[in-house]
Coordinates of C-alpha atoms and ligand atoms in Angstrom, one line a residue:
X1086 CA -36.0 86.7 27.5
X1087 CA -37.1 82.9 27.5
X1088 CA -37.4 81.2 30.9
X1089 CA -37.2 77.1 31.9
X1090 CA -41.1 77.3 33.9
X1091 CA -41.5 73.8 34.7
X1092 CA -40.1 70.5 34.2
X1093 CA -40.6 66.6 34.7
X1094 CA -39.0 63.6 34.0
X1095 CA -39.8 59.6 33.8
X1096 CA -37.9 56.7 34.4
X1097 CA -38.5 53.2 33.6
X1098 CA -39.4 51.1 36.9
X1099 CA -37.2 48.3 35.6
X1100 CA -33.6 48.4 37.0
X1101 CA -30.5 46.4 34.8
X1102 CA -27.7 46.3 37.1
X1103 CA -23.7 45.2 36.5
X1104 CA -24.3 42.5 37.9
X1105 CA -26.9 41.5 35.6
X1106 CA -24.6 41.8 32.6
X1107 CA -22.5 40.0 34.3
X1108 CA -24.7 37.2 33.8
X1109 CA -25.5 37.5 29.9
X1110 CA -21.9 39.6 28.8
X1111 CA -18.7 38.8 30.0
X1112 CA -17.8 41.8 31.9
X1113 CA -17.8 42.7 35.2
X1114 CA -19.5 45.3 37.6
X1115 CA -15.7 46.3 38.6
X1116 CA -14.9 47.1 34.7
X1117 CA -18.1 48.8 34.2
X1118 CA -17.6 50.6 37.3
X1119 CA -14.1 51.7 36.8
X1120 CA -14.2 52.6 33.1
X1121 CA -17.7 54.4 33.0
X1122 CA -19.0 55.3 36.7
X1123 CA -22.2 52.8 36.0
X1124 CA -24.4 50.5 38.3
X1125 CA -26.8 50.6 36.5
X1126 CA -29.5 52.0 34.1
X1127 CA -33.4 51.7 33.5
X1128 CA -35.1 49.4 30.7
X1129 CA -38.8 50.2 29.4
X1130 CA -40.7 47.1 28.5
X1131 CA -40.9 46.2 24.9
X1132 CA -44.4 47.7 24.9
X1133 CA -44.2 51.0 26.3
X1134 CA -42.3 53.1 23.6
X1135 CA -40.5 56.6 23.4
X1136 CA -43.5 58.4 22.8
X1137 CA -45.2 57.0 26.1
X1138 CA -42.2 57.8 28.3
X1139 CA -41.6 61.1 25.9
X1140 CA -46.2 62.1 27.0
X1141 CA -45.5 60.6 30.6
X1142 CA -42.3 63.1 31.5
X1143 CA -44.3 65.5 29.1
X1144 CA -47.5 65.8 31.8
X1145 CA -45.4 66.1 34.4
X1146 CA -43.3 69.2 33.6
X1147 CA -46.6 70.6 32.0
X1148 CA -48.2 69.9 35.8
X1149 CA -45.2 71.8 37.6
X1150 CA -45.8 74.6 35.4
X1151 CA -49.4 74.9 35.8
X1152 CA -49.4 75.1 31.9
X1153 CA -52.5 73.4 30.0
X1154 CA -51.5 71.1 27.0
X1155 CA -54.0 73.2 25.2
X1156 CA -51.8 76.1 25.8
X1157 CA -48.1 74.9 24.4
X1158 CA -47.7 76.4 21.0
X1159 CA -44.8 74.4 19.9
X1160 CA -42.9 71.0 20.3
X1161 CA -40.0 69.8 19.9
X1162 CA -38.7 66.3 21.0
X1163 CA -34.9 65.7 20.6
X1164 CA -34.5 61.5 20.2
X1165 CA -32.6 59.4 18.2
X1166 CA -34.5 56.4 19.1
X1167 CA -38.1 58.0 17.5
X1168 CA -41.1 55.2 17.4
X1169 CA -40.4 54.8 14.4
X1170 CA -38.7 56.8 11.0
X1171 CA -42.3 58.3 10.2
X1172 CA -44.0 60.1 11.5
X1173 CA -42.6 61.8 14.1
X1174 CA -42.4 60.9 17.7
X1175 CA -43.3 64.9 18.7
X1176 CA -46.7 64.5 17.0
X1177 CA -47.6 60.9 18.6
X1178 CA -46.8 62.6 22.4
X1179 CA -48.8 65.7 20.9
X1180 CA -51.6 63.5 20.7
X1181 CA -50.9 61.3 23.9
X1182 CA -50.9 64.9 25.5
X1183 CA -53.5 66.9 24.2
X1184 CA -51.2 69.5 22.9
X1185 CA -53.4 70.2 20.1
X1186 CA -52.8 73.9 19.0
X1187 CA -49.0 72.9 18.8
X1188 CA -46.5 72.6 15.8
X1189 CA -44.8 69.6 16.5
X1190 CA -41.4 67.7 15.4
X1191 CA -38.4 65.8 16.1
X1192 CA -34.9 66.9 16.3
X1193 CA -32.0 64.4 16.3
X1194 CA -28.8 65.5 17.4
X1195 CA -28.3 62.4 19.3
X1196 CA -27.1 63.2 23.0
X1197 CA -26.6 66.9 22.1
X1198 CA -30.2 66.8 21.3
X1199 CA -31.9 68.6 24.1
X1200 CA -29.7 70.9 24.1
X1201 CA -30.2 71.9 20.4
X1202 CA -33.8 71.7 20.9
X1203 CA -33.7 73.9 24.1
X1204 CA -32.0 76.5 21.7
X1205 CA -34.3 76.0 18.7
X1206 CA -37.3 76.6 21.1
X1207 CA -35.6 79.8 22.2
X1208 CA -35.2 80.9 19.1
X1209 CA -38.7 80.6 18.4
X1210 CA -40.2 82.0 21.6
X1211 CA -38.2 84.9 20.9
X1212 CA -39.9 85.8 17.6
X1213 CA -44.0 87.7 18.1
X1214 CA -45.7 85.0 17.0
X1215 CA -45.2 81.9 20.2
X1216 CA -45.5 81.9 23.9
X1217 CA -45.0 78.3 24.9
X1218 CA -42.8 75.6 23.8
X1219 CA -42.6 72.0 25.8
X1220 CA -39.3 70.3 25.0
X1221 CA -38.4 66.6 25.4
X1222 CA -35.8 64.4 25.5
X1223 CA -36.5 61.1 25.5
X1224 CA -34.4 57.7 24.3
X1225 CA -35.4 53.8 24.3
X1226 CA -31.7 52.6 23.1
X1227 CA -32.0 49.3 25.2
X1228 CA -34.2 49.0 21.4
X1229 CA -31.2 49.8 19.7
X1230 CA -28.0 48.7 21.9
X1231 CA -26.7 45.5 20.7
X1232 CA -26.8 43.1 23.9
X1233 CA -23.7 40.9 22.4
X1234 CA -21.7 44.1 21.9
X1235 CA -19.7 45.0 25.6
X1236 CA -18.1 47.8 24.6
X1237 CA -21.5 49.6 24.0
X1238 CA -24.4 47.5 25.8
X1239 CA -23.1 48.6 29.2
X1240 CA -23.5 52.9 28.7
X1241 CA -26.6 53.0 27.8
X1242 CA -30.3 53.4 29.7
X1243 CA -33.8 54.4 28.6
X1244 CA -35.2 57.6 30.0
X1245 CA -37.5 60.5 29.2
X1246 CA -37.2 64.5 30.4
X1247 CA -39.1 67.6 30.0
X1248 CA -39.5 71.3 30.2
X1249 CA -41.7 73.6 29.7
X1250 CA -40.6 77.0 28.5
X1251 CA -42.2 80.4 28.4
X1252 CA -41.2 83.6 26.6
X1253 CA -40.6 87.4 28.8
X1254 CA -40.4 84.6 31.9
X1255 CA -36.8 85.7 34.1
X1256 CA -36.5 82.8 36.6
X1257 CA -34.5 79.8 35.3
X1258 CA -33.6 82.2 32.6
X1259 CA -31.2 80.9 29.4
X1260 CA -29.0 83.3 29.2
X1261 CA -26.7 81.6 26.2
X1262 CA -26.0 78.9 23.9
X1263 CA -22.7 77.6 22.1
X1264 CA -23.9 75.1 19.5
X1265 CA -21.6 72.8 16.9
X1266 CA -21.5 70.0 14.7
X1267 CA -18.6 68.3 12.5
X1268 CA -19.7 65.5 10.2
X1269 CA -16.1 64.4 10.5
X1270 CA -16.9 62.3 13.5
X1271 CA -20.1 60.8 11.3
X1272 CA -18.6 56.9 11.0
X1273 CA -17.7 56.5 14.6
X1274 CA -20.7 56.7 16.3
X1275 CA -23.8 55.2 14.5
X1276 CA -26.1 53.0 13.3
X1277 CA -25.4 52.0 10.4
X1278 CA -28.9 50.3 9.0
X1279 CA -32.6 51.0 8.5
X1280 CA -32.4 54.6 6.9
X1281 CA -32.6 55.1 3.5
X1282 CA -28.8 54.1 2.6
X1283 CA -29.4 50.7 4.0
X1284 CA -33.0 49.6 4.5
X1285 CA -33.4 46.5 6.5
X1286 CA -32.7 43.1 4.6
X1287 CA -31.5 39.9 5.8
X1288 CA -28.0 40.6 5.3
X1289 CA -28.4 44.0 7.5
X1290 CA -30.2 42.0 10.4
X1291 CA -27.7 39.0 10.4
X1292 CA -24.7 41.5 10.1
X1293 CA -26.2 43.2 13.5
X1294 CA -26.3 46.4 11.3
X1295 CA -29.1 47.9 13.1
X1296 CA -27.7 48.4 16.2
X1297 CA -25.2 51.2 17.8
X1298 CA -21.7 50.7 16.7
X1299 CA -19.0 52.8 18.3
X1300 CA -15.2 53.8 18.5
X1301 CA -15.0 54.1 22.0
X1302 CA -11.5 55.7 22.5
X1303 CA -12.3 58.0 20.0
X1304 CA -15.8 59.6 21.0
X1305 CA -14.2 59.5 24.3
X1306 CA -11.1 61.8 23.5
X1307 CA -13.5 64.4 21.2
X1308 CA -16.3 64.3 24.4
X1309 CA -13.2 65.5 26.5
X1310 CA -11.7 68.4 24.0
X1311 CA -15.4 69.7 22.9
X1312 CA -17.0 69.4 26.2
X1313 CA -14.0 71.7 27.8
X1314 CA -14.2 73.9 24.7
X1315 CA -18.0 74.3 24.9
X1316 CA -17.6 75.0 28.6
X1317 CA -15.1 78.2 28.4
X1318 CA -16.7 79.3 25.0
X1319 CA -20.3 80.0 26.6
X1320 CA -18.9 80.9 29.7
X1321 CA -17.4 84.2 27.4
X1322 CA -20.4 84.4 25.4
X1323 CA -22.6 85.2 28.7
X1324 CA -19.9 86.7 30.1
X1325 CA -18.9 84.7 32.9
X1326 CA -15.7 83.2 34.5
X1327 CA -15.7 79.5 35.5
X1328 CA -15.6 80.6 39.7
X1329 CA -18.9 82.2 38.2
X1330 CA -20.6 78.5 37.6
X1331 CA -22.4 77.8 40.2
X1332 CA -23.6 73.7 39.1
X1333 CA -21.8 72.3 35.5
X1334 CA -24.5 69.9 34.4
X1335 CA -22.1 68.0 31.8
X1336 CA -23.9 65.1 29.6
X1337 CA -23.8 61.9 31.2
X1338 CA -22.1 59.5 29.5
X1339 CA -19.1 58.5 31.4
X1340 CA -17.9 59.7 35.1
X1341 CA -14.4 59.3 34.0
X1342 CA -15.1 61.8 31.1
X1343 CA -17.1 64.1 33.5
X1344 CA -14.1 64.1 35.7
X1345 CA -11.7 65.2 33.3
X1346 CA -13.6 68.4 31.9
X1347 CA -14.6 69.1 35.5
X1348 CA -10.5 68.6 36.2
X1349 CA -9.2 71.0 33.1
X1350 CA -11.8 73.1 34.1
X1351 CA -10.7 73.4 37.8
X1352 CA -14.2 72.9 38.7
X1353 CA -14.8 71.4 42.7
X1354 CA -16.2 67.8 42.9
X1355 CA -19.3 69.7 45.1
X1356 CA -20.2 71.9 42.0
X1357 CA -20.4 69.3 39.6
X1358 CA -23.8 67.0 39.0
X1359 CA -23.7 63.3 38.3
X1360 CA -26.4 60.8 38.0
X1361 CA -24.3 58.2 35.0
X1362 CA -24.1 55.8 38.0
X1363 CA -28.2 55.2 38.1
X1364 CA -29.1 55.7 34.6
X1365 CA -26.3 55.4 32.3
X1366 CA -26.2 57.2 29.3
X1367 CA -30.1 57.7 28.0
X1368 CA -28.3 60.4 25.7
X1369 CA -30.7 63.3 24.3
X1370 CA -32.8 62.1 27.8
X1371 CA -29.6 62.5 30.2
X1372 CA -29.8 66.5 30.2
X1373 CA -33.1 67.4 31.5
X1374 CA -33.0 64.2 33.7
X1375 CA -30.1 65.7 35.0
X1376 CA -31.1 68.5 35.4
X1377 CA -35.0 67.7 36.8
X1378 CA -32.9 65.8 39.2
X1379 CA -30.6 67.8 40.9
X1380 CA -33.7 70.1 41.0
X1381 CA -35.2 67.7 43.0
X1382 CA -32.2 67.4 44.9
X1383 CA -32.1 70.8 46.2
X1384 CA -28.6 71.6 44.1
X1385 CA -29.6 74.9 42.9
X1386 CA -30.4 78.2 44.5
X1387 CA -32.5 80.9 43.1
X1388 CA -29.8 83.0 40.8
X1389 CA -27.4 80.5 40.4
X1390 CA -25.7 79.6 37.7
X1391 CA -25.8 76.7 35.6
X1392 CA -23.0 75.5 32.8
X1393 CA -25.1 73.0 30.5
X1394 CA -22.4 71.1 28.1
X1395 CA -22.8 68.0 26.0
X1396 CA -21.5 66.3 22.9
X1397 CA -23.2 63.4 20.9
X1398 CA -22.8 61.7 18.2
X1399 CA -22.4 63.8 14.4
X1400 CA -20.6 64.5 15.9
X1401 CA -22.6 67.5 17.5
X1402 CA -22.1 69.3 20.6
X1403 CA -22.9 72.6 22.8
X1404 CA -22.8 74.7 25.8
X1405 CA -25.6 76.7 27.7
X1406 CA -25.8 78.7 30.5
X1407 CA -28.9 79.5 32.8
X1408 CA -29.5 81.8 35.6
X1409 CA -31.5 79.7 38.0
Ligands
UT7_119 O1 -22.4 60.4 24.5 C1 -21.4 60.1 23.7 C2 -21.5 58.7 23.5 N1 -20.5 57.8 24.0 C3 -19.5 58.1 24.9 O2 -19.3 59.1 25.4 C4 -18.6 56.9 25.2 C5 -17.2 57.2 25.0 N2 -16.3 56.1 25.3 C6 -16.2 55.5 26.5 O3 -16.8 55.8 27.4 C7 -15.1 54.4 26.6 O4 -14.3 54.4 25.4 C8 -15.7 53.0 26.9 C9 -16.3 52.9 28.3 C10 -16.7 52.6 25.9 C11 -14.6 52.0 26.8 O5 -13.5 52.3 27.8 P1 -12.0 52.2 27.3 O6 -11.2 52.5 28.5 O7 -11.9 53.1 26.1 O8 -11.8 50.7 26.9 P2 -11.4 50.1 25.5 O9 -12.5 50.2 24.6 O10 -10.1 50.7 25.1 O11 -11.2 48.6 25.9 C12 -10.2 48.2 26.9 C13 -10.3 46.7 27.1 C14 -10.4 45.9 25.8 O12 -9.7 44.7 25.9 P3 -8.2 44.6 25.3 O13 -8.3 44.8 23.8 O14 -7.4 45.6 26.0 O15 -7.8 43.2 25.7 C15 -11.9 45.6 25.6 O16 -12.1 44.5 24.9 O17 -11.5 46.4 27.8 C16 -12.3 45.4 27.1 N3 -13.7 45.7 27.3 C17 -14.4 45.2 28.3 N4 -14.0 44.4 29.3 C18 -15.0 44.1 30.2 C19 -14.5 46.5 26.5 N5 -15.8 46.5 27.1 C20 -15.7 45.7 28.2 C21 -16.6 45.3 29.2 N6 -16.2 44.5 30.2 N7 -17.9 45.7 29.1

């Protein structure tokens, strides 16, 4: 059994509101508002990158766990907004951190991310061979957005998360994971420029190539079908029922999507946790701030149970359940 023993999150101090949009976009707090659940979402400075948001969450979920850096044996941090292509992010926060017995990489499954890496971690605390794996989320998209673009600027934050997790540990136990992934869905969420298919040129920077392009409508109809699916599936893989759940902890990327999985799945407003409205959607970050959050809050009991479900861009997308 692999346990959740500690975890920590950080968020930048700097506060963009609808109302500031308003000023540089034309949009309005009452569209934003109405179409996504958003005030407003948090914006590092240009200085202070993934990896120092990625160490800062990183120290504190290590601190709540009374774990020593020196101790984690592997880490994994789920972004799709890295420092940069190479290296990896994981191995500039295990430096930052001190985490230097630890194997250390990145895993992008855009907003599904965490989740994947929670799994992944699992998976390898489960063999003989690890004890201790620190997980991160972590996302600076206001790098990435594209501030003339309305349809996207406005969902997204900046954000960082962490736990720390512990093999033969039964409190805040994962109990089961429901993982997926169709490439289908590749072209209508992405950014198009600065891999290898289309390295940065003029024509890429002028064509605003190297920022997040979207099909709204359509991620927005696949989050609602897969983030149901995910739910019931996992639910049977642990075998649960839904009057079982005791918090649903969906992906925040959108209150109105939230409310329609939480509505198929006849789930009560006071069971489901949202936090869109303050940070937006910081994608492979928005799980374990959720989550660290309505910790925080006092929304879960010891032994409750907790219905994780996301879907990202890939597209990708996944269920977990944990007993609290
Ligand atoms: O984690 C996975 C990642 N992403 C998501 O989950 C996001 C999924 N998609 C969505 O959340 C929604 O599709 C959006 C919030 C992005 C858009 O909402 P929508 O209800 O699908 O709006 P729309 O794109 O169909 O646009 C409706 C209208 C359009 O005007 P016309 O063509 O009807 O005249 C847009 O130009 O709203 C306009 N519009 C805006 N108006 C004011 C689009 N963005 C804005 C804006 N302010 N920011």
């Amino acid at each position: 059994m692999v346990g959740i023993v500690g975890t920590g999150c950080y968020l930048p101090k700097k506060i963009l509101s609808n109302f500031d949009l308003e000023k540089t976009i034309e949009t309005t707090d009452q569209w934003i508002f109405e179409r996504t659940g958003i005030r407003e979402r948090r914006i590092s400075s240009h200085d202070f990158y993934a990896s120092d948001m990625g160490a800062h969450a990183a120290k504190k979920a290590l601190q709540d766990s009374k774990i020593n850096p020196s101790e984690v044996d592997l880490l994994i941090v789920a972004t799709m907004s890295a420092d940069m292509l190479c290296p990896s992010t994981a191995c500039i926060i295990q430096e930052k951190i001190g985490a230097s017995k630890a194997f250390a990489f990145d895993l992008n499954a855009a907003c599904s991310g965490f989740l994947f890496a929670l799994e992944v971690a699992k998976k390898f605390l489960e063999s003989d061979q690890y004890q201790t794996a620190l997980v991160i989320g972590v996302e600076k998209l206001s790098s990435m957005v594209d501030w003339k673009d309305r349809g996207t600027c406005i969902l997204f934050g900046d954000g960082a998360g962490a736990a720390v997790l512990k093999k033969n540990h039964a409190d805040h136990q994962i109990l089961g994971a429901v993982l997926g992934s169709d490439g289908r869905g590749a072209d209508l969420l992405k950014v198009p420029a600065g891999g290898s298919m289309m390295p940065a040129t003029h024509e890429t920077i002028d064509q605003r190539l190297h920022f997040i392009k979207m099909d709204g409508r359509e991620v927005y109809k696949n989050a609602i079908d897969l983030m149901y699916r995910m739910a019931d599936e996992t639910l049977l893989k642990c075998g649960l029922k839904r009057e079982d759940v005791d918090l649903f902890i969906p992906h925040q990327a959108n209150k109105r999507i939230i409310d329609a999985v939480a509505k198929k799945l006849s789930l009560p407003s006071e069971k489901i946790y949202i936090n869109v409205d303050r940070y937006g959607n910081t994608s492979a970050a928005s799980i374990i701030i959720a989550l660290d959050d309505a910790r925080k809050e006092g929304r879960m009991q010891s032994g409750d149970c907790l219905l994780i479900v996301v879907f990202g861009a890939g597209f990708t997308w996944g269920g977990m359940v944990i007993r609290w």
